[in-house]
Coordinates of C-alpha atoms in Angstrom, one line a residue:
Chain A
X1 CA 249.1 -87.6 143.5
X2 CA 250.3 -89.2 140.5
X3 CA 248.9 -92.2 138.7
X4 CA 251.3 -95.0 137.2
X5 CA 250.7 -97.0 133.9
X6 CA 249.2 -99.8 136.0
X7 CA 246.9 -97.6 137.8
X8 CA 245.3 -96.6 134.5
X9 CA 244.7 -100.0 133.2
X10 CA 243.1 -101.1 136.6
X11 CA 240.9 -98.3 136.3
X12 CA 240.5 -98.8 132.7
X13 CA 239.3 -102.4 133.6
X14 CA 236.8 -101.6 136.4
X15 CA 235.3 -98.9 133.8
X16 CA 235.2 -101.6 131.0
X17 CA 237.0 -99.4 128.6
X18 CA 239.8 -100.5 126.5
X19 CA 242.7 -98.0 126.1
X20 CA 245.2 -98.3 123.4
X21 CA 248.5 -99.3 124.6
X22 CA 250.3 -96.1 123.3
X23 CA 247.7 -93.9 125.1
X24 CA 248.1 -95.1 128.5
X25 CA 250.9 -92.9 129.3
X26 CA 249.0 -89.8 128.3
X27 CA 246.0 -90.9 130.2
X28 CA 248.4 -91.4 133.4
X29 CA 249.7 -87.9 132.7
X30 CA 246.4 -86.2 132.2
X31 CA 244.5 -88.0 135.1
X32 CA 247.5 -86.9 137.4
X33 CA 247.0 -83.5 136.5
X34 CA 243.4 -83.6 137.3
X35 CA 244.1 -85.2 140.6
X36 CA 246.4 -82.2 141.4
X37 CA 243.9 -79.8 140.9
X38 CA 241.4 -81.9 143.1
X39 CA 244.0 -82.2 145.7
X40 CA 243.1 -78.6 146.6
X41 CA 240.4 -80.4 148.6
X42 CA 242.6 -82.0 151.1
X43 CA 243.3 -78.8 152.7
X44 CA 239.5 -78.0 153.7
X45 CA 238.3 -78.6 157.1
X46 CA 235.0 -80.2 156.7
X47 CA 234.6 -81.9 160.2
X48 CA 230.8 -82.1 160.9
X49 CA 229.6 -80.8 157.5
X50 CA 226.6 -83.0 156.0
X51 CA 227.5 -83.9 152.5
X52 CA 225.4 -82.5 150.0
X53 CA 224.3 -85.1 147.5
X54 CA 221.5 -83.3 145.6
X55 CA 220.7 -79.1 145.5
X56 CA 217.0 -79.5 146.4
X57 CA 217.1 -81.5 149.8
X58 CA 214.0 -83.3 148.5
X59 CA 213.1 -86.9 149.2
X60 CA 212.3 -89.7 146.7
X61 CA 208.5 -89.4 145.4
X62 CA 206.8 -92.7 145.4
X63 CA 203.8 -93.7 143.2
X64 CA 201.3 -96.3 143.0
X65 CA 202.5 -99.7 142.0
X66 CA 200.4 -99.9 138.9
X67 CA 201.6 -100.5 135.2
X68 CA 201.9 -97.3 133.4
X69 CA 203.9 -98.1 130.5
X70 CA 203.1 -99.9 127.2
X71 CA 204.9 -102.5 125.8
X72 CA 207.3 -100.9 123.1
X73 CA 209.8 -104.0 122.7
X74 CA 209.8 -104.2 119.0
X75 CA 210.3 -100.4 118.7
X76 CA 213.2 -100.5 121.3
X77 CA 214.8 -103.4 119.7
X78 CA 214.8 -101.8 116.3
X79 CA 218.0 -100.0 117.2
X80 CA 219.6 -102.7 118.9
X81 CA 223.0 -104.1 117.7
X82 CA 222.1 -107.8 117.7
X83 CA 218.6 -109.6 118.5
X84 CA 216.5 -112.5 118.2
X85 CA 212.9 -113.6 119.4
X86 CA 212.8 -110.5 121.5
X87 CA 215.9 -111.1 123.1
X88 CA 219.1 -109.1 123.4
X89 CA 222.3 -111.3 121.8
X90 CA 225.6 -111.3 123.1
X91 CA 228.7 -113.5 123.1
X92 CA 228.0 -116.7 124.9
X93 CA 228.5 -116.3 128.6
X94 CA 227.9 -119.9 130.0
X95 CA 229.2 -122.7 128.4
Chain B
X1 CA 213.0 -62.0 109.0
X2 CA 216.1 -63.3 110.4
X3 CA 216.5 -60.4 112.7
X4 CA 212.9 -60.6 114.1
X5 CA 212.4 -61.9 117.7
X6 CA 210.0 -64.7 118.5
X7 CA 207.3 -62.1 119.6
X8 CA 207.7 -60.2 116.2
X9 CA 207.7 -63.2 114.4
X10 CA 204.7 -64.4 115.8
X11 CA 202.8 -61.4 115.4
X12 CA 203.9 -61.7 111.7
X13 CA 202.7 -65.3 111.5
X14 CA 199.5 -64.5 112.8
X15 CA 198.9 -61.1 110.7
X16 CA 199.6 -63.5 107.6
X17 CA 202.7 -61.6 106.4
X18 CA 204.3 -65.1 105.9
X19 CA 203.5 -68.6 106.7
X20 CA 205.4 -70.8 109.0
X21 CA 206.2 -73.0 105.9
X22 CA 208.0 -69.9 104.4
X23 CA 209.7 -68.8 107.4
X24 CA 211.0 -72.5 107.8
X25 CA 212.2 -72.7 104.3
X26 CA 214.0 -69.2 104.5
X27 CA 215.9 -70.8 107.6
X28 CA 216.5 -74.1 106.1
X29 CA 217.8 -72.2 102.9
X30 CA 220.2 -70.1 104.9
X31 CA 221.3 -73.4 107.2
X32 CA 222.3 -74.7 103.8
X33 CA 224.1 -71.6 102.7
X34 CA 226.1 -70.9 105.9
X35 CA 226.5 -73.8 108.2
X36 CA 229.0 -75.7 106.0
X37 CA 231.7 -73.6 107.7
X38 CA 230.3 -73.1 111.2
X39 CA 229.1 -76.6 111.6
X40 CA 226.4 -75.6 114.3
X41 CA 224.3 -78.7 113.2
X42 CA 224.7 -82.3 113.2
X43 CA 221.3 -83.1 111.8
X44 CA 219.0 -81.0 109.8
X45 CA 215.6 -82.5 109.3
X46 CA 214.0 -80.4 106.4
X47 CA 211.4 -82.8 105.9
X48 CA 210.1 -83.0 109.6
X49 CA 210.5 -79.2 109.9
X50 CA 208.4 -78.5 107.0
X51 CA 205.5 -80.9 107.9
X52 CA 205.8 -79.4 111.7
X53 CA 205.2 -75.8 109.9
X54 CA 202.5 -76.9 107.6
X55 CA 200.8 -78.0 110.7
X56 CA 201.5 -75.0 112.6
X57 CA 200.5 -73.1 109.8
X58 CA 196.9 -74.9 110.2
X59 CA 196.6 -74.1 113.9
X60 CA 197.1 -70.5 113.5
X61 CA 194.5 -70.3 110.5
X62 CA 192.0 -72.1 113.0
X63 CA 192.9 -69.1 115.2
X64 CA 195.4 -70.6 117.9
X65 CA 197.2 -67.9 119.3
X66 CA 200.0 -69.8 121.3
X67 CA 202.9 -67.3 121.4
X68 CA 205.6 -70.2 119.9
X69 CA 203.5 -71.6 117.4
X70 CA 205.2 -71.8 113.9
X71 CA 208.8 -70.8 115.0
X72 CA 211.7 -72.3 113.9
X73 CA 213.9 -73.9 117.0
X74 CA 217.1 -75.8 116.9
X75 CA 217.5 -78.5 119.8
X76 CA 220.6 -79.6 121.1
X77 CA 221.5 -83.1 120.3
X78 CA 221.4 -84.3 123.6
X79 CA 217.6 -84.3 123.7
X80 CA 215.7 -87.5 122.5
X81 CA 213.9 -86.8 119.6
X82 CA 211.5 -89.7 118.4
X83 CA 212.5 -91.0 115.0
X84 CA 215.6 -88.5 114.5
X85 CA 219.3 -89.2 115.0
X86 CA 220.3 -88.3 118.7
X87 CA 224.0 -88.8 118.6
X88 CA 225.1 -86.7 122.0
X89 CA 228.2 -85.6 119.9
X90 CA 229.3 -89.0 120.2
X91 CA 230.4 -91.8 117.7
X92 CA 228.9 -94.1 120.4
X93 CA 225.3 -92.7 119.3
X94 CA 226.0 -92.2 115.6
X95 CA 223.6 -94.9 114.8
X96 CA 221.1 -94.0 117.4
X97 CA 217.5 -93.0 116.1
X98 CA 215.7 -92.1 119.4
X99 CA 212.5 -94.1 120.2
X100 CA 210.6 -91.3 122.0
X101 CA 210.8 -87.7 122.7
X102 CA 212.4 -85.9 125.7
X103 CA 209.7 -84.0 127.8
X104 CA 211.4 -80.7 126.6
X105 CA 210.7 -82.0 122.9
X106 CA 207.2 -82.9 123.9
X107 CA 206.3 -79.8 125.2
X108 CA 207.7 -78.0 122.1
X109 CA 206.0 -79.9 119.9
X110 CA 202.9 -79.1 121.9
X111 CA 203.5 -75.3 121.8
X112 CA 203.6 -75.7 117.6
X113 CA 207.5 -75.4 117.6
X114 CA 209.3 -76.1 114.3
X115 CA 212.6 -78.2 114.9
X116 CA 214.9 -77.2 112.1
X117 CA 217.5 -79.9 113.5
X118 CA 220.0 -81.0 116.2
X119 CA 222.8 -78.9 117.2
X120 CA 226.5 -79.9 117.5
X121 CA 227.8 -80.0 121.0
X122 CA 230.9 -81.5 123.1
X123 CA 230.9 -85.5 123.2
X124 CA 228.0 -86.0 125.9
X125 CA 228.1 -82.4 126.8
X126 CA 231.8 -82.8 128.2
X127 CA 234.0 -80.0 127.1
X128 CA 234.1 -76.2 127.1
X129 CA 234.8 -75.4 123.5
X130 CA 232.8 -78.0 121.3
X131 CA 236.0 -79.4 120.4
X132 CA 235.3 -82.8 121.9
X133 CA 232.5 -83.7 119.4
X134 CA 232.8 -86.6 117.2
X135 CA 231.1 -84.4 114.4
X136 CA 234.1 -81.8 114.5
X137 CA 234.6 -78.7 116.2
X138 CA 231.8 -75.6 115.9
X139 CA 233.3 -72.2 114.7
X140 CA 232.3 -69.2 116.2
X141 CA 230.5 -66.9 113.9
X142 CA 232.4 -63.6 115.6
X143 CA 235.7 -65.3 114.4
X144 CA 235.8 -68.5 112.7
X145 CA 239.4 -69.5 114.5
X146 CA 237.8 -69.3 117.7
X147 CA 235.7 -71.7 119.6
X148 CA 232.1 -71.0 120.3
X149 CA 232.6 -72.4 123.8
X150 CA 230.6 -75.6 124.9
X151 CA 229.1 -77.8 125.8
X152 CA 226.0 -76.3 123.8
X153 CA 228.4 -74.7 121.1
X154 CA 226.2 -75.5 118.3
X155 CA 223.0 -74.1 119.9
X156 CA 224.9 -71.0 120.8
X157 CA 226.5 -70.4 117.4
X158 CA 223.3 -71.4 115.5
X159 CA 221.5 -68.6 117.3
X160 CA 224.4 -66.0 117.0
X161 CA 224.4 -66.4 113.1
X162 CA 220.6 -66.4 112.9
X163 CA 220.4 -70.0 111.8
X164 CA 217.5 -70.8 114.3
X165 CA 215.4 -68.2 116.0
X166 CA 216.2 -69.8 119.4
X167 CA 217.9 -73.0 120.8
X168 CA 217.9 -75.3 123.6
X169 CA 221.1 -76.0 125.6
X170 CA 222.0 -77.9 128.7
X171 CA 224.3 -76.6 131.5
X172 CA 226.0 -79.0 133.7
X173 CA 228.9 -76.7 134.5
X174 CA 228.3 -73.7 132.4
X175 CA 227.4 -75.1 129.2
X176 CA 224.7 -72.9 128.5
X177 CA 226.0 -69.6 130.0
X178 CA 229.6 -70.1 128.6
X179 CA 228.8 -70.3 124.9
X180 CA 226.0 -68.1 125.3
X181 CA 228.6 -65.5 126.7
X182 CA 231.1 -66.5 123.7
X183 CA 228.9 -66.0 121.2
X184 CA 227.1 -62.9 122.1
X185 CA 223.5 -64.4 122.9
X186 CA 221.1 -64.9 125.9
X187 CA 221.6 -68.0 128.0
X188 CA 219.5 -69.0 130.7
X189 CA 220.1 -72.1 133.2
X190 CA 217.0 -72.3 135.2
X191 CA 217.0 -73.9 138.6
X192 CA 218.0 -77.5 139.2
X193 CA 214.8 -79.4 138.7
X194 CA 212.6 -76.7 136.9
X195 CA 213.1 -78.2 133.7
X196 CA 212.5 -82.1 133.0
X197 CA 215.6 -84.0 132.4
X198 CA 213.3 -87.0 131.1
X199 CA 214.8 -87.8 127.5
X200 CA 217.8 -85.7 128.0
X201 CA 220.8 -88.0 127.8
X202 CA 222.5 -87.8 131.4
X203 CA 225.7 -86.8 132.2
X204 CA 226.0 -85.9 135.9
X205 CA 222.6 -86.1 137.4
X206 CA 222.6 -83.8 140.3
X207 CA 223.8 -81.0 138.3
X208 CA 222.2 -81.4 134.5
X209 CA 219.6 -78.7 133.8
X210 CA 218.0 -77.7 130.5
X211 CA 217.5 -74.1 129.7
X212 CA 217.2 -71.5 126.8
X213 CA 219.5 -69.8 124.3
X214 CA 218.0 -67.0 122.6
X215 CA 218.6 -63.4 121.2
X216 CA 216.9 -61.8 123.9
X217 CA 215.4 -62.3 127.5
X218 CA 211.8 -61.8 126.3
X219 CA 212.3 -64.7 123.8
X220 CA 213.8 -66.6 126.9
X221 CA 211.1 -65.9 128.9
X222 CA 208.6 -67.6 126.1
X223 CA 210.6 -70.3 125.7
X224 CA 210.8 -71.3 129.4
X225 CA 207.1 -70.9 129.9
X226 CA 206.9 -73.7 127.5
X227 CA 209.7 -75.9 128.7
X228 CA 209.4 -75.5 132.6
X229 CA 207.1 -77.5 135.0
X230 CA 206.6 -80.5 137.1
X231 CA 207.0 -84.0 135.2
X232 CA 206.1 -87.4 136.8
X233 CA 208.9 -88.8 134.5
X234 CA 211.6 -86.9 135.9
X235 CA 212.0 -88.1 139.6
X236 CA 214.0 -84.7 140.4
X237 CA 211.6 -82.7 138.8
X238 CA 210.3 -79.8 141.1
X239 CA 206.8 -79.5 142.2
X240 CA 207.0 -75.8 142.3
X241 CA 204.3 -73.8 140.5
X242 CA 205.6 -72.0 137.2
X243 CA 204.8 -68.3 137.3
X244 CA 204.1 -66.0 134.0
X245 CA 207.6 -65.2 133.0
X246 CA 206.7 -62.3 130.6
X247 CA 204.5 -60.8 133.0
X248 CA 207.1 -59.3 135.2
X249 CA 209.7 -58.4 132.5
X250 CA 209.2 -54.9 132.6
X251 CA 209.3 -54.6 136.6
X252 CA 211.1 -51.5 138.1
X253 CA 214.7 -52.3 139.2
X254 CA 215.0 -49.1 141.7
X255 CA 216.1 -50.4 144.9
X256 CA 217.4 -53.8 143.5
X257 CA 220.4 -54.9 145.5
X258 CA 223.2 -56.4 143.4
X259 CA 226.0 -58.3 145.0
X260 CA 229.5 -58.3 143.3
X261 CA 231.5 -61.5 145.0
X262 CA 235.0 -60.1 145.2
X263 CA 236.2 -63.7 144.2
X264 CA 234.8 -63.2 140.7
X265 CA 236.8 -60.1 140.1
X266 CA 240.4 -61.0 141.2
X267 CA 243.2 -62.7 139.7
X268 CA 242.6 -64.5 136.4
X269 CA 239.9 -62.1 135.4
X270 CA 241.1 -60.1 132.3
X271 CA 241.4 -56.6 132.6
X272 CA 239.3 -55.9 129.6
X273 CA 236.8 -58.2 130.9
X274 CA 236.7 -56.5 134.3
X275 CA 236.1 -53.0 132.4
X276 CA 233.2 -54.3 130.5
X277 CA 231.5 -55.9 133.3
X278 CA 231.7 -52.8 135.5
X279 CA 230.3 -50.7 132.8
X280 CA 227.4 -53.3 132.3
X281 CA 226.9 -52.7 136.2
X282 CA 227.0 -49.1 136.0
X283 CA 224.1 -49.4 133.6
X284 CA 222.2 -50.9 136.4
X285 CA 223.0 -48.3 138.9
X286 CA 221.5 -45.7 136.3
X287 CA 218.5 -47.7 136.8
X288 CA 218.4 -47.1 140.2
X289 CA 220.0 -50.6 141.5
X290 CA 222.1 -50.5 144.6
X291 CA 225.4 -52.4 144.3
X292 CA 227.3 -54.0 147.2
X293 CA 230.6 -56.2 147.5
X294 CA 229.7 -59.6 148.8
X295 CA 232.2 -62.7 149.5
X296 CA 231.9 -66.4 148.1
X297 CA 234.9 -67.7 150.2
X298 CA 234.6 -71.1 148.9
X299 CA 234.8 -70.2 145.0
X300 CA 238.2 -71.5 144.4
X301 CA 237.0 -75.0 145.4
X302 CA 234.2 -75.1 143.0
X303 CA 236.2 -76.4 140.2
X304 CA 238.0 -78.8 142.0
X305 CA 235.0 -80.3 143.9
X306 CA 233.2 -80.1 140.3
X307 CA 236.0 -82.5 139.0
X308 CA 235.1 -85.1 141.5
X309 CA 231.4 -85.0 141.6
X310 CA 230.7 -84.6 137.9
X311 CA 233.0 -87.3 136.8
X312 CA 231.9 -89.7 139.5
X313 CA 228.3 -89.3 138.3
X314 CA 229.4 -89.4 134.7
X315 CA 231.3 -92.9 135.2
X316 CA 228.0 -94.1 136.6
X317 CA 225.6 -92.7 134.0
X318 CA 227.7 -93.7 130.9
X319 CA 227.9 -97.4 132.2
X320 CA 224.6 -98.0 130.1
X321 CA 226.5 -97.6 126.9
X322 CA 227.7 -101.3 126.7
X323 CA 226.9 -102.2 123.1
X324 CA 224.2 -104.6 124.1
X325 CA 220.9 -102.7 123.5
X326 CA 221.6 -99.6 121.3
X327 CA 224.6 -97.6 120.3
X328 CA 228.0 -98.8 119.0
X329 CA 229.0 -102.2 118.9
X330 CA 232.5 -103.4 118.2
X331 CA 233.1 -106.0 115.4
X332 CA 233.2 -109.7 116.3
X333 CA 233.6 -109.6 120.1
X334 CA 235.3 -112.8 121.6
X335 CA 233.3 -112.5 124.7
X336 CA 231.1 -110.3 126.7
X337 CA 233.8 -108.5 128.3
X338 CA 235.7 -107.6 124.9
X339 CA 232.3 -106.7 123.8
X340 CA 231.9 -104.1 126.7
X341 CA 235.6 -103.1 126.5
X342 CA 236.0 -102.6 122.7
X343 CA 232.6 -101.1 122.2
X344 CA 233.1 -98.4 124.8
X345 CA 236.8 -97.9 124.0
X346 CA 235.9 -97.2 120.3
X347 CA 232.6 -95.3 121.0
X348 CA 233.8 -92.8 123.5
X349 CA 236.4 -90.3 122.6
X350 CA 239.6 -89.0 124.8
X351 CA 237.6 -86.4 127.3
X352 CA 234.9 -88.7 127.8
X353 CA 237.1 -91.4 128.5
X354 CA 239.2 -89.2 131.0
X355 CA 236.1 -88.3 132.9
X356 CA 234.9 -92.1 133.1
X357 CA 238.2 -93.2 134.3
X358 CA 238.6 -90.0 136.6
X359 CA 235.1 -90.9 138.2
X360 CA 235.8 -94.8 138.5
X361 CA 239.1 -93.8 140.4
X362 CA 237.1 -91.5 142.8
X363 CA 234.4 -93.9 143.5
X364 CA 236.9 -96.9 143.8
X365 CA 237.3 -98.6 147.2
X366 CA 239.7 -97.1 149.5
X367 CA 239.4 -93.4 147.7
X368 CA 235.6 -92.7 148.2
X369 CA 235.9 -90.7 151.5
X370 CA 238.9 -88.9 150.1
X371 CA 237.3 -87.7 147.0
X372 CA 233.7 -88.2 146.5
X373 CA 232.6 -87.6 150.4
X374 CA 234.8 -84.8 150.8
X375 CA 233.7 -83.2 147.6
X376 CA 230.2 -83.5 148.6
X377 CA 231.0 -82.0 151.7
X378 CA 232.7 -78.8 150.2
X379 CA 229.7 -78.7 147.9
X380 CA 227.7 -77.8 150.8
X381 CA 230.0 -75.2 151.9
X382 CA 229.9 -73.5 148.4
X383 CA 226.1 -73.8 148.5
X384 CA 226.0 -72.2 152.0
X385 CA 228.2 -69.3 150.5
X386 CA 225.1 -68.6 148.3
X387 CA 222.4 -68.9 151.0
X388 CA 224.2 -66.2 153.1
X389 CA 224.6 -64.0 150.1
X390 CA 220.9 -64.1 149.2
X391 CA 220.0 -62.9 152.8
X392 CA 221.6 -59.7 151.9
X393 CA 221.0 -59.5 147.9
X394 CA 218.4 -60.0 145.1
X395 CA 220.7 -61.1 142.4
X396 CA 224.6 -61.5 142.1
X397 CA 226.5 -60.2 139.0
X398 CA 230.0 -60.9 137.6
X399 CA 231.8 -62.0 134.4
X400 CA 230.4 -65.4 132.8
X401 CA 234.0 -66.2 131.8
X402 CA 237.6 -64.8 132.5
X403 CA 238.4 -63.7 128.9
X404 CA 236.8 -63.6 125.4
X405 CA 236.7 -66.7 123.1
X406 CA 239.9 -68.6 122.9
X407 CA 241.3 -70.1 119.7
X408 CA 240.6 -73.5 118.4
X409 CA 243.2 -75.9 119.7
X410 CA 244.6 -73.2 122.4
X411 CA 243.6 -75.4 125.4
X412 CA 242.9 -78.7 123.5
X413 CA 245.7 -80.3 124.8
X414 CA 245.6 -79.3 128.5
X415 CA 242.6 -80.4 130.4
X416 CA 243.3 -78.5 133.4
X417 CA 243.5 -75.1 131.8
X418 CA 240.2 -75.9 129.6
X419 CA 238.2 -76.8 133.2
X420 CA 239.7 -73.4 134.8
X421 CA 237.7 -71.6 132.1
X422 CA 234.4 -72.5 133.8
X423 CA 235.5 -70.8 137.0
X424 CA 232.7 -68.7 137.4
X425 CA 230.0 -70.8 136.5
X426 CA 230.5 -74.1 137.8
X427 CA 229.5 -73.0 141.7
X428 CA 225.9 -72.2 140.5
X429 CA 225.5 -75.7 139.3
X430 CA 226.8 -77.2 142.4
X431 CA 224.2 -75.2 144.3
X432 CA 221.4 -75.9 141.8
X433 CA 220.6 -72.0 141.5
X434 CA 219.6 -70.4 138.2
X435 CA 221.9 -68.4 136.4
X436 CA 221.9 -66.2 133.0
X437 CA 224.3 -64.8 130.7
X438 CA 223.5 -61.6 128.3
X439 CA 225.7 -60.0 126.1
X440 CA 227.7 -56.7 126.9
X441 CA 229.8 -54.3 125.1
X442 CA 232.2 -56.5 123.0
X443 CA 235.9 -56.4 123.5
X444 CA 237.7 -55.9 120.3
X445 CA 234.6 -57.1 118.4
X446 CA 234.4 -60.4 120.4
X447 CA 231.5 -61.1 122.7
X448 CA 231.5 -60.7 126.3
X449 CA 228.9 -62.1 128.9
X450 CA 227.4 -60.7 132.1
X451 CA 226.5 -63.5 134.4
X452 CA 223.6 -62.8 136.7
X453 CA 222.6 -65.4 139.4
X454 CA 219.5 -65.6 141.3
X455 CA 217.9 -67.3 144.4
X456 CA 216.4 -70.7 143.8
X457 CA 213.3 -70.6 141.5
X458 CA 213.9 -66.9 140.7
X459 CA 214.1 -67.1 137.0
X460 CA 211.3 -64.4 136.7
X461 CA 213.3 -62.0 138.5
X462 CA 216.4 -62.8 136.3
X463 CA 214.7 -62.2 133.0
X464 CA 213.3 -59.0 134.3
X465 CA 216.8 -57.9 135.2
X466 CA 218.1 -59.1 132.1
X467 CA 215.1 -57.6 130.0
X468 CA 215.6 -54.0 131.6
X469 CA 219.1 -54.0 130.4
X470 CA 218.4 -55.0 127.1
X471 CA 215.8 -52.2 126.9
X472 CA 218.7 -49.6 127.9
X473 CA 221.3 -51.4 125.4
X474 CA 221.7 -52.7 122.1
X475 CA 224.7 -55.4 122.6
X476 CA 222.3 -58.3 122.3
X477 CA 220.9 -57.0 118.8
X478 CA 224.6 -57.1 117.3
X479 CA 225.0 -59.6 114.4
X480 CA 228.4 -60.8 113.5
X481 CA 229.7 -59.7 110.3
X482 CA 228.8 -62.1 107.3
X483 CA 225.5 -62.9 109.1
X484 CA 223.4 -60.1 108.7
X485 CA 220.3 -60.1 106.6

């Protein structure tokens, strides 16, 4: 399995990561090598094996639907790149 | 002072031989003298440390006898620390002052420990050499041309060089055990879920686990005691009782059944490493342990499986770094998509980007079954190997790494060869088991680690097995040249 330039550009868009033009080739080469390593999985017969998502086979705990957190908005927004009136600012999305 | 263990320092503090403020000052002084070259710390918090030490001294004078009170510790820079920069080794979080404490940090504060600072690490814990850190590589105190291992490389180097009494680490594929082995210290990765992940910046959530990096198993027992336990703030925290880890350290090992997986002693293992590991195992035979050969037949699939599971989880976890609420934001974004793409493109380094891309690919439409689902199935086969083995043996032993620490730059340009250096540690994370690395006889002056793997929640047994070896040998007391007292 080897990845082309266009594959890397497509995945980078899906992951919302800008990749420098002159580095796309080296990402394609490295990712192809990793896929080569991962290809060892292809030969394994896993018919009937249950996928293991988690080591402890536990189920998700539930809690009462009550407010447990206090309001820390000011503290959390102090480290934000740009805020106004308690809101996070981003470039205009809707014209 | 710098050669004393936690329990020795604790006794000295209570006896009034020196105060925690004096001890802390001495460590801070040592860091400023010696860390310029090692680069094991990203942030040193002298002011916070001295305030915590003064508070510890007040508690000691008031008669508090908690065993960790007043002991200086270094925290891996992956744990959020309220009011202190928490960078995770990344440019993305270079400006991030955490607004709250991780549970691990809270518990250590409650125990009265003094945080000296935050240690250097591979970016977002993705690496095996500490070379992916935005803050530059950490050097191995045993040989400054070599890597300390990773991702908890700063934590390992700081303890080895006596720039902290102990430190914390996290282990997703070997990130505590491998640097512990390469720096000649004692590293413990507990069972998945044993220590809370709350406030520990997530890499691969079904694999990540926090643990201890210390000079001895005895110190590890004290530290784990403070860290372990159920936490409602972590949805995968284990509701298992926490035993007294120090109480069983001296238990007799006669009749202990040790399994040696033949796959851990085959091709790829250096002959010198094989020799030093066998010598350590002979020491256990002298203590009355019984050694049997076992097989973990799916060992060769652990690295390939991990490099689907971990990147998939990382690509999902790291989507939170988007330049909106915290962390790096690019200059003058022209629209929201540009803001996301450039903030992430600038904020993440190459290895992190590679793993996010790999994960996004494995999870993308048309590839999910072939990669992620197949990897999860093989993960089950790997886990079953251990379940079968633990029906026959009490612990599994083998090398932590295939060879001694490699040189800086040696594997930096080939990600796959770097990945393969974790071949003996990764399967333990996939299964969620506890594992340790303890120093054994060095090879040509460079450290080597014996890995001890236990059954689920068998940390007390691992610590017992490690401690008895450290009662018989002095390898864990060796100090790198130039870092002695």
